Tab-separated table of C-alpha atoms in Angstrom:
chain	number	residue	atom	x	y	z
A	1	MET	CA	22.680	-36.091	-1.966
A	2	GLN	CA	24.366	-34.353	0.986
A	3	THR	CA	23.167	-31.598	3.281
A	4	THR	CA	25.486	-28.596	3.173
A	5	GLY	CA	23.606	-26.188	5.432
A	6	THR	CA	20.294	-24.696	6.327
A	7	SER	CA	18.511	-21.677	4.978
A	8	GLY	CA	15.188	-20.196	6.002
A	9	ALA	CA	12.624	-21.824	8.259
A	10	GLY	CA	12.977	-25.560	7.931
A	11	ALA	CA	14.647	-25.385	4.475
A	12	SER	CA	18.073	-26.908	3.851
A	13	LYS	CA	20.558	-26.645	1.022
A	14	LYS	CA	21.388	-29.901	-0.671
A	15	LYS	CA	24.389	-30.913	-2.755
A	16	MET	CA	23.611	-33.375	-5.532
A	17	ASN	CA	25.851	-36.399	-5.989
A	18	GLY	CA	25.043	-36.620	-9.677
A	19	TYR	CA	23.561	-34.649	-12.577
A	20	VAL	CA	19.787	-34.269	-12.331
A	21	GLY	CA	19.051	-31.717	-15.027
A	22	PHE	CA	17.114	-28.857	-13.455
A	23	SER	CA	20.147	-26.590	-13.930
A	24	ASN	CA	19.078	-26.469	-17.575
A	25	TYR	CA	15.954	-24.514	-16.617
A	26	PRO	CA	17.483	-21.087	-17.472
A	27	ASN	CA	18.054	-22.368	-21.012
A	28	GLN	CA	14.387	-23.349	-21.218
A	29	VAL	CA	13.380	-19.880	-20.087
A	30	HIS	CA	15.740	-18.389	-22.671
A	31	ARG	CA	14.238	-20.444	-25.502
A	32	ARG	CA	10.700	-19.575	-24.472
A	33	SER	CA	11.570	-15.878	-24.167
A	34	VAL	CA	13.182	-15.813	-27.606
A	35	LYS	CA	10.152	-17.571	-29.043
A	36	ARG	CA	7.629	-15.215	-27.467
A	37	GLY	CA	9.634	-12.042	-27.859
A	38	PHE	CA	9.832	-9.072	-25.529
A	39	ASN	CA	7.872	-5.900	-24.936
A	40	PHE	CA	9.516	-2.717	-23.806
A	41	THR	CA	7.908	0.697	-23.475
A	42	LEU	CA	10.147	3.734	-23.298
A	43	MET	CA	8.895	7.244	-22.610
A	44	VAL	CA	10.902	10.339	-23.461
A	45	VAL	CA	10.158	13.689	-21.842
A	46	GLY	CA	11.797	17.035	-22.409
A	47	GLU	CA	11.466	20.360	-24.106
A	48	SER	CA	11.425	20.482	-27.863
A	49	GLY	CA	14.793	20.868	-29.528
A	50	LEU	CA	16.741	18.726	-27.049
A	51	GLY	CA	17.266	15.847	-29.522
A	52	LYS	CA	14.830	13.249	-28.140
A	53	THR	CA	13.945	11.745	-31.525
A	54	THR	CA	17.568	11.692	-32.667
A	55	LEU	CA	18.710	9.952	-29.493
A	56	ILE	CA	16.030	7.244	-29.750
A	57	ASN	CA	16.931	6.488	-33.369
A	58	THR	CA	20.610	6.469	-32.417
A	59	LEU	CA	20.000	4.041	-29.561
A	60	PHE	CA	18.349	1.465	-31.827
A	61	GLU	CA	20.308	2.358	-34.975
A	62	SER	CA	17.049	2.484	-36.911
A	63	LYS	CA	14.191	4.861	-37.659
A	64	VAL	CA	12.161	3.850	-34.619
A	65	TYR	CA	10.661	7.304	-34.313
A	66	PRO	CA	10.063	9.473	-37.402
A	67	GLN	CA	11.779	12.812	-37.599
A	68	LYS	CA	9.544	15.800	-36.861
A	69	ASP	CA	9.300	18.407	-39.563
A	70	THR	CA	10.802	21.816	-39.018
A	71	GLU	CA	7.545	23.465	-38.058
A	72	ASP	CA	6.666	20.782	-35.524
A	73	ALA	CA	10.141	20.857	-34.033
A	74	ARG	CA	9.972	24.600	-33.716
A	75	SER	CA	6.529	24.692	-32.127
A	76	GLY	CA	6.732	21.478	-30.148
A	77	ARG	CA	3.284	20.639	-31.561
A	78	THR	CA	1.571	22.540	-28.780
A	79	SER	CA	-1.781	24.177	-28.948
A	80	PRO	CA	-1.260	27.862	-29.733
A	81	GLN	CA	-3.957	28.819	-27.250
A	82	THR	CA	-3.317	26.538	-24.296
A	83	GLY	CA	0.160	25.025	-24.816
A	84	THR	CA	-1.117	21.624	-23.659
A	85	VAL	CA	1.064	18.517	-23.528
A	86	GLU	CA	0.231	15.759	-26.005
A	87	ILE	CA	0.979	12.067	-25.612
A	88	THR	CA	1.981	10.224	-28.767
A	89	SER	CA	3.179	6.644	-29.138
A	90	VAL	CA	4.846	4.674	-31.904
A	91	SER	CA	5.746	0.966	-31.922
A	92	ALA	CA	8.276	-0.960	-33.945
A	93	ASP	CA	9.323	-4.626	-34.141
A	94	ILE	CA	13.102	-4.985	-33.905
A	95	VAL	CA	14.929	-8.289	-34.495
A	96	GLU	CA	18.516	-8.903	-33.422
A	97	ASN	CA	20.204	-12.334	-33.481
A	98	GLY	CA	16.817	-14.045	-33.465
A	99	ALA	CA	15.507	-12.066	-30.467
A	100	LYS	CA	12.321	-10.129	-31.232
A	101	LEU	CA	11.663	-6.871	-29.420
A	102	ARG	CA	8.368	-5.012	-29.598
A	103	MET	CA	9.601	-1.496	-28.891
A	104	SER	CA	7.119	1.234	-28.021
A	105	VAL	CA	8.293	4.816	-27.702
A	106	VAL	CA	6.028	7.345	-26.012
A	107	ASP	CA	6.755	10.983	-26.779
A	108	THR	CA	5.398	14.020	-24.956
A	109	PRO	CA	5.512	16.969	-27.372
A	110	GLY	CA	4.658	20.265	-25.755
A	111	PHE	CA	6.187	19.550	-22.359
A	112	GLY	CA	7.934	22.619	-20.968
A	113	ASP	CA	7.105	24.766	-24.010
A	114	ALA	CA	4.212	26.715	-22.483
A	115	VAL	CA	4.478	30.001	-20.626
A	116	ASN	CA	3.144	28.389	-17.428
A	117	ASN	CA	4.501	24.866	-16.864
A	118	ASP	CA	3.269	24.340	-13.290
A	119	GLU	CA	0.930	21.497	-14.323
A	120	ALA	CA	2.925	20.198	-17.291
A	121	TRP	CA	3.646	16.955	-15.439
A	122	ARG	CA	-0.013	16.062	-14.855
A	123	PRO	CA	-0.946	14.676	-18.338
A	124	ILE	CA	2.162	12.474	-18.291
A	125	LEU	CA	1.410	11.129	-14.819
A	126	GLU	CA	-2.202	10.463	-15.804
A	127	ASN	CA	-1.035	8.576	-18.894
A	128	ILE	CA	1.316	6.358	-16.859
A	129	GLU	CA	-1.375	5.639	-14.258
A	130	SER	CA	-3.976	4.936	-16.960
A	131	ARG	CA	-1.638	2.229	-18.307
A	132	PHE	CA	-1.453	0.750	-14.789
A	133	ASP	CA	-5.260	0.865	-14.575
A	134	ALA	CA	-5.612	-0.901	-17.930
A	135	PHE	CA	-3.230	-3.667	-16.825
A	136	LEU	CA	-5.062	-4.018	-13.491
A	137	ALA	CA	-8.391	-4.341	-15.314
A	138	GLN	CA	-6.941	-7.116	-17.492
A	139	GLU	CA	-5.647	-8.954	-14.428
A	140	ASN	CA	-9.136	-8.925	-12.933
A	141	ARG	CA	-10.767	-10.457	-15.998
A	142	VAL	CA	-12.071	-14.011	-15.966
A	143	ASN	CA	-10.005	-14.928	-19.036
A	144	ARG	CA	-6.432	-13.681	-18.649
A	145	SER	CA	-4.841	-15.701	-21.436
A	146	LYS	CA	-4.016	-12.587	-23.470
A	147	ILE	CA	-2.842	-9.650	-21.398
A	148	ALA	CA	-1.350	-6.707	-23.248
A	149	ASP	CA	1.346	-5.005	-21.195
A	150	ASN	CA	1.919	-1.381	-22.230
A	151	ARG	CA	3.189	-0.136	-18.886
A	152	VAL	CA	6.042	2.350	-19.148
A	153	ASN	CA	9.267	0.540	-18.225
A	154	ALA	CA	11.629	3.512	-18.334
A	155	LEU	CA	11.403	7.267	-18.679
A	156	LEU	CA	14.262	9.262	-20.153
A	157	TYR	CA	14.013	12.788	-18.809
A	158	PHE	CA	15.999	15.263	-20.883
A	159	ILE	CA	17.544	18.057	-18.842
A	160	LYS	CA	18.332	21.285	-20.584
A	161	PRO	CA	22.117	21.941	-20.453
A	162	THR	CA	21.923	25.270	-18.613
A	163	GLY	CA	24.943	24.541	-16.425
A	164	HIS	CA	23.142	25.902	-13.325
A	165	GLY	CA	21.364	22.828	-11.967
A	166	LEU	CA	17.769	21.664	-12.166
A	167	ARG	CA	15.008	24.159	-12.886
A	168	ALA	CA	11.731	24.304	-10.962
A	169	VAL	CA	9.869	22.484	-13.753
A	170	ASP	CA	12.481	19.682	-13.687
A	171	ILE	CA	12.270	19.243	-9.911
A	172	GLU	CA	8.473	19.266	-9.835
A	173	PHE	CA	8.254	16.738	-12.672
A	174	MET	CA	10.677	14.297	-11.034
A	175	LYS	CA	9.020	14.626	-7.616
A	176	GLN	CA	5.613	13.815	-9.081
A	177	LEU	CA	6.691	10.826	-11.241
A	178	HIS	CA	9.603	9.109	-9.505
A	179	THR	CA	7.221	6.755	-7.620
A	180	ARG	CA	5.422	5.687	-10.812
A	181	VAL	CA	8.207	5.030	-13.322
A	182	ASN	CA	11.901	4.175	-13.580
A	183	LEU	CA	13.316	7.672	-13.928
A	184	ILE	CA	16.571	8.072	-15.876
A	185	PRO	CA	17.866	11.673	-16.019
A	186	ILE	CA	19.781	12.693	-19.133
A	187	ILE	CA	21.734	15.860	-19.847
A	188	ALA	CA	20.781	16.572	-23.435
A	189	ARG	CA	23.096	18.077	-26.052
A	190	ALA	CA	26.160	17.587	-23.881
A	191	ASP	CA	28.342	18.749	-26.778
A	192	THR	CA	27.367	22.337	-25.876
A	193	LEU	CA	29.318	22.020	-22.616
A	194	THR	CA	33.016	21.517	-21.975
A	195	PRO	CA	34.095	18.371	-20.066
A	196	ARG	CA	34.665	20.464	-16.931
A	197	GLU	CA	31.259	22.111	-17.271
A	198	VAL	CA	29.673	18.673	-17.728
A	199	GLU	CA	31.182	17.385	-14.475
A	200	GLN	CA	30.123	20.505	-12.565
A	201	PHE	CA	26.611	20.356	-14.016
A	202	LYS	CA	26.289	16.674	-13.096
A	203	ALA	CA	27.294	17.457	-9.510
A	204	ARG	CA	24.656	20.194	-9.262
A	205	VAL	CA	21.955	17.969	-10.749
A	206	LEU	CA	22.785	15.103	-8.356
A	207	ALA	CA	22.790	17.508	-5.413
A	208	ASP	CA	19.315	18.745	-6.369
A	209	ILE	CA	18.031	15.174	-6.839
A	210	ASN	CA	19.334	14.062	-3.451
A	211	PHE	CA	18.100	17.201	-1.696
A	212	HIS	CA	14.537	16.708	-2.914
A	213	GLY	CA	14.509	12.956	-2.214
A	214	ILE	CA	13.981	11.957	-5.839
A	215	HIS	CA	14.536	8.285	-6.638
A	216	THR	CA	16.202	7.493	-9.964
A	217	PHE	CA	16.967	4.093	-11.443
A	218	LYS	CA	20.492	2.870	-10.752
A	219	PRO	CA	22.116	-0.494	-11.508
A	220	VAL	CA	22.595	-2.597	-8.386
A	221	SER	CA	24.690	-5.695	-7.829
A	222	ASP	CA	23.963	-8.796	-5.788
A	223	GLN	CA	25.808	-11.889	-4.608
A	224	PHE	CA	25.322	-13.683	-7.927
A	225	ASP	CA	27.161	-11.055	-9.992
A	226	ASP	CA	30.773	-11.629	-10.973
A	227	PRO	CA	33.444	-8.986	-10.247
A	228	GLU	CA	33.362	-7.702	-13.827
A	229	THR	CA	29.591	-7.137	-13.683
A	230	ILE	CA	29.886	-5.401	-10.326
A	231	ALA	CA	32.575	-3.094	-11.711
A	232	ASP	CA	30.456	-2.317	-14.788
A	233	ASN	CA	27.426	-1.508	-12.621
A	234	LYS	CA	29.483	0.860	-10.480
A	235	ALA	CA	30.879	2.535	-13.579
A	236	ILE	CA	27.398	3.015	-15.090
A	237	ALA	CA	25.928	4.286	-11.807
A	238	GLY	CA	28.792	6.764	-11.533
A	239	LYS	CA	27.828	8.348	-14.868
A	240	ILE	CA	24.228	9.192	-13.852
A	241	PRO	CA	22.897	11.628	-14.993
A	242	PHE	CA	24.071	10.622	-18.451
A	243	ALA	CA	25.508	13.416	-20.558
A	244	VAL	CA	24.754	12.252	-24.097
A	245	VAL	CA	25.036	13.284	-27.712
A	246	GLY	CA	22.894	11.770	-30.447
A	247	SER	CA	23.415	11.698	-34.189
A	248	GLU	CA	22.100	9.686	-37.115
A	249	LYS	CA	24.884	10.817	-39.442
A	250	PHE	CA	28.161	9.050	-40.127
A	251	ILE	CA	31.311	11.130	-40.399
A	252	GLU	CA	34.670	10.054	-41.756
A	253	ARG	CA	37.564	10.710	-39.416
A	254	ALA	CA	41.055	11.669	-40.469
A	255	ASP	CA	42.134	8.027	-40.283
A	256	GLY	CA	39.395	7.069	-42.733
A	257	MET	CA	37.096	5.354	-40.203
A	258	ARG	CA	33.408	6.204	-40.443
A	259	VAL	CA	31.843	6.991	-37.065
A	260	ARG	CA	28.463	8.193	-35.922
A	261	GLY	CA	28.844	11.727	-34.611
A	262	ARG	CA	28.691	15.465	-35.079
A	263	GLU	CA	31.251	17.549	-36.909
A	264	TYR	CA	32.323	20.994	-35.767
A	265	PRO	CA	34.981	23.411	-37.009
A	266	TRP	CA	37.140	22.491	-34.054
A	267	GLY	CA	36.722	18.701	-34.382
A	268	VAL	CA	34.337	15.723	-34.277
A	269	ILE	CA	32.138	14.535	-31.394
A	270	GLU	CA	31.802	10.756	-31.635
A	271	VAL	CA	28.559	9.371	-30.271
A	272	GLU	CA	30.007	5.982	-29.331
A	273	ASN	CA	33.227	7.305	-27.829
A	274	GLU	CA	33.121	7.063	-24.029
A	275	GLN	CA	35.698	9.845	-23.800
A	276	HIS	CA	33.285	12.250	-25.518
A	277	ASN	CA	29.928	11.472	-23.850
A	278	ASP	CA	27.938	8.837	-21.907
A	279	PHE	CA	25.884	7.445	-24.784
A	280	VAL	CA	27.552	4.012	-24.599
A	281	ALA	CA	26.898	3.729	-20.850
A	282	LEU	CA	23.243	4.701	-21.355
A	283	ARG	CA	22.763	2.126	-24.107
A	284	GLN	CA	24.595	-0.491	-22.068
A	285	MET	CA	22.254	-0.024	-19.107
A	286	LEU	CA	19.040	0.537	-21.038
A	287	LEU	CA	19.297	-2.228	-23.646
A	288	ARG	CA	22.135	-4.630	-22.998
A	289	THR	CA	22.411	-5.319	-19.285
A	290	HIS	CA	19.427	-3.945	-17.344
A	291	MET	CA	16.407	-4.098	-19.636
A	292	GLU	CA	14.898	-6.993	-17.649
A	293	GLU	CA	15.637	-5.211	-14.369
A	294	LEU	CA	13.721	-2.187	-15.639
A	295	ARG	CA	10.790	-4.430	-16.591
A	296	ASP	CA	10.979	-6.265	-13.271
A	297	GLU	CA	11.183	-3.040	-11.244
A	298	THR	CA	8.102	-1.766	-13.062
A	299	ASP	CA	6.138	-4.947	-12.402
A	300	VAL	CA	7.252	-5.858	-8.884
A	301	ALA	CA	7.794	-2.469	-7.245
A	302	LEU	CA	6.166	0.435	-9.085
A	303	TYR	CA	3.025	-1.305	-10.360
A	304	GLU	CA	2.494	-3.270	-7.143
A	305	SER	CA	2.751	-0.077	-5.092
A	306	TYR	CA	0.176	1.631	-7.307
A	307	ARG	CA	-2.063	-1.454	-7.300
A	308	THR	CA	-1.988	-1.658	-3.506
A	309	GLN	CA	-2.892	2.007	-3.120
A	310	LYS	CA	-5.664	1.656	-5.702
A	311	LEU	CA	-7.261	-1.389	-4.065
A	312	LEU	CA	-6.981	0.061	-0.567
A	313	ALA	CA	-8.688	3.212	-1.797
A	314	LEU	CA	-11.527	1.022	-3.090
A	315	GLY	CA	-11.947	-0.552	0.350
A	316	HIS	CA	-10.144	-3.876	-0.179
A	317	VAL	CA	-8.439	-5.268	2.932
A	318	GLN	CA	-5.809	-7.996	2.730
A	319	ASP	CA	-5.182	-10.655	5.345
A	320	ASN	CA	-1.382	-10.917	5.416
A	321	ALA	CA	-1.553	-14.085	7.516
A	322	VAL	CA	-2.194	-16.170	4.396
A	323	PHE	CA	1.304	-15.352	3.109
A	324	ARG	CA	3.167	-16.666	6.151
A	325	GLU	CA	5.195	-19.850	5.918
A	326	PHE	CA	3.252	-22.773	7.401
A	327	ASN	CA	4.845	-24.714	10.266
A	328	PRO	CA	2.515	-27.413	11.699
A	329	ARG	CA	4.021	-27.317	15.175
A	330	GLN	CA	3.962	-23.547	15.360
A	331	GLN	CA	0.445	-23.554	13.956
A	332	GLN	CA	-0.648	-26.091	16.619
A	333	GLU	CA	0.946	-24.020	19.377
A	334	GLU	CA	-0.689	-20.912	17.992
A	335	ASP	CA	-4.072	-22.665	17.859
A	336	GLU	CA	-3.646	-23.888	21.442
A	337	ARG	CA	-2.686	-20.421	22.579
A	338	LEU	CA	-5.690	-18.932	20.828
A	339	HIS	CA	-7.954	-21.671	22.257
A	340	THR	CA	-6.615	-21.078	25.791
A	341	ALA	CA	-7.115	-17.355	25.415
A	342	LYS	CA	-10.619	-17.947	24.086
A	343	MET	CA	-11.531	-20.274	26.962
A	344	HIS	CA	-10.086	-17.841	29.502
A	345	LYS	CA	-12.143	-15.094	27.945
A	346	LEU	CA	-15.262	-17.272	28.065
A	347	GLU	CA	-14.602	-18.170	31.718
A	348	THR	CA	-14.137	-14.515	32.592
A	349	GLU	CA	-17.323	-13.580	30.786
A	350	MET	CA	-19.268	-16.441	32.419
A	351	ALA	CA	-17.936	-15.477	35.873
A	352	ALA	CA	-18.959	-11.900	35.249
A	353	VAL	CA	-22.419	-13.000	34.093
A	354	PHE	CA	-22.793	-15.335	37.108
A	355	LYS	CA	-21.730	-12.586	39.497
A	356	GLN	CA	-24.191	-10.212	37.868
A	357	LYS	CA	-26.997	-12.809	38.138
A	358	VAL	CA	-26.172	-13.425	41.830
A	359	GLN	CA	-26.188	-9.716	42.529
A	360	GLU	CA	-29.527	-9.353	40.755
A	361	LYS	CA	-30.949	-12.319	42.740
A	362	GLU	CA	-29.638	-10.945	46.031
A	363	SER	CA	-31.107	-7.574	45.182
A	364	LYS	CA	-34.494	-9.148	44.446
A	365	LEU	CA	-34.357	-11.246	47.647
A	366	LYS	CA	-33.432	-8.190	49.692
A	367	GLN	CA	-36.258	-6.269	48.122
A	368	SER	CA	-38.682	-9.154	48.831
A	369	GLU	CA	-37.413	-9.346	52.394
A	370	GLU	CA	-37.974	-5.652	52.871
A	371	GLU	CA	-41.465	-5.957	51.412
A	372	LEU	CA	-42.274	-8.929	53.703
A	373	HIS	CA	-40.917	-7.072	56.714
A	374	SER	CA	-43.016	-4.062	55.802
A	375	ARG	CA	-46.120	-6.210	55.417
A	376	HIS	CA	-45.320	-7.970	58.713
A	377	MET	CA	-45.029	-4.683	60.541
A	378	GLN	CA	-48.271	-3.475	58.993
A	379	MET	CA	-50.079	-6.686	59.999
A	380	LYS	CA	-48.534	-6.517	63.497
A	381	ALA	CA	-49.768	-2.981	63.884
A	382	VAL	CA	-53.241	-3.986	62.718
A	383	LEU	CA	-53.311	-6.958	65.119
A	384	GLU	CA	-52.043	-4.798	67.972
A	385	LYS	CA	-54.778	-2.305	67.296
A	386	GLN	CA	-57.354	-5.088	67.194
A	387	ARG	CA	-55.958	-6.485	70.458
A	388	HIS	CA	-56.314	-3.099	72.112
A	389	GLU	CA	-59.866	-2.815	70.871
A	390	LEU	CA	-60.730	-6.293	72.106
A	391	GLU	CA	-59.102	-5.533	75.445
A	392	GLU	CA	-61.193	-2.415	75.793
A	393	LYS	CA	-64.328	-4.361	74.884
A	394	ARG	CA	-63.419	-7.030	77.402
A	395	MET	CA	-62.866	-4.408	80.057
A	396	ARG	CA	-66.167	-2.769	79.220
A	397	LEU	CA	-67.902	-6.139	79.282
A	398	GLY	CA	-66.241	-6.941	82.605
A	399	GLN	CA	-67.421	-3.689	84.105
A	400	GLY	CA	-70.986	-4.373	82.782
A	401	ASP	CA	-70.985	-7.851	84.344
A	402	ALA	CA	-69.865	-6.468	87.695
A	403	ALA	CA	-72.613	-3.853	87.645
A	404	ALA	CA	-75.215	-6.440	86.690
A	405	HIS	CA	-74.009	-8.759	89.430
A	406	ALA	CA	-74.160	-5.957	91.956
A	407	ALA	CA	-77.676	-5.027	90.838
A	408	TYR	CA	-78.678	-8.648	91.058
A	409	ASN	CA	-77.289	-8.952	94.523
A	410	GLU	CA	-79.045	-5.814	95.533
A	411	SER	CA	-82.350	-7.131	94.137
A	412	VAL	CA	-81.806	-10.424	95.908
A	413	GLN	CA	-81.065	-8.660	99.165
A	414	ALA	CA	-84.115	-6.453	98.720
A	415	GLY	CA	-86.346	-9.488	98.112
A	416	SER	CA	-85.126	-11.235	101.222
A	417	SER	CA	-85.826	-8.144	103.317
A	418	LYS	CA	-89.444	-8.046	102.137
A	419	ASP	CA	-89.921	-11.715	102.972
A	420	LYS	CA	-88.647	-11.145	106.466
A	421	LYS	CA	-91.060	-8.267	106.986
A	422	LYS	CA	-93.998	-10.414	105.813
A	423	ASN	CA	-93.108	-13.121	108.223
A	424	ARG	CA	-93.056	-10.679	111.069
A	425	PHE	CA	-96.480	-9.437	110.139
A	426	PHE	CA	-98.099	-12.765	110.196
């Protein structure tokens, strides 16, 4: 085994020196797929009389969808009072070369047949979203061993061949549904237009689609496709919108060959002649080369987008970090960075708390100091007052003692004078 290069974060491409066997895995997938069979749901939308049923039966060369009777085809099976759109579905099991296909065709009789078609798209959108909801509910079950997938994989939208571009009902329908389903625009009954008119009408339709930002399904190529596949994809993409003609009748040409087509006084329109219409390109993309891409686009892009919006609306929040590639060194560095940031935050918070505590303590000490100083001054004033009072008392006592001493002296002097007089007398 030799290393030939690197790809991705830490991943490397290896070249095997011998046969290992895992290259046989696609064959295993093929066998399992053939054994299980496939499911494909196709929805057709358009006004009545545009040949939807005929085109579906022509695509599968079988009576997948029963022909409507004359009255139904004329009325579009709409309610005579409200002109509401109905949703009908029919399924059929088709087997070709051992491959089993469970084909479901969803029809929308009544679309565009009412006087007011402003909300004609709503029942169809609700039906598509209800299928998403049903699949989401099955995914959330405890036992998911049997999940029925009836999500719409492709929608064929039949455009009336007016020759003037898309109508308001066409634009509104595509704008409302292009984020929910693989939209494939089709110019119905292309045999009513000349080849030049078809090309001009296609240009107008594409201009309207691009102007309104409508996304339609187109084949894309990648690095694994061979040049022939890439060329075929470009050729198919260049024919969108497909101008098609459908017919279940076989007509014998002048050379004796029987072909599927329509006969007119001026000639025969062959359904499977690429010079006459785009039916072959449509069938090639829809059934032969891009059926799995349509299923994958429905599952990976359209359904996932709807599922995300639905869960977010319900309040679910996803941590996208769990989907990152794990690198131990990067994870360690990230943990260290987060730990350092956390410790720095804790230190900052502790410093702030310590500073606040110090300020509170200083404030309390200052307040206590002021209170002590106030009490000291009060006590000093009281003591000073008491000192003054004592001083006054002392002074008064001193004056009293002096007076008493003087009186005593006077009495002593008076007594001595009397004694002297007595002595003189005797």
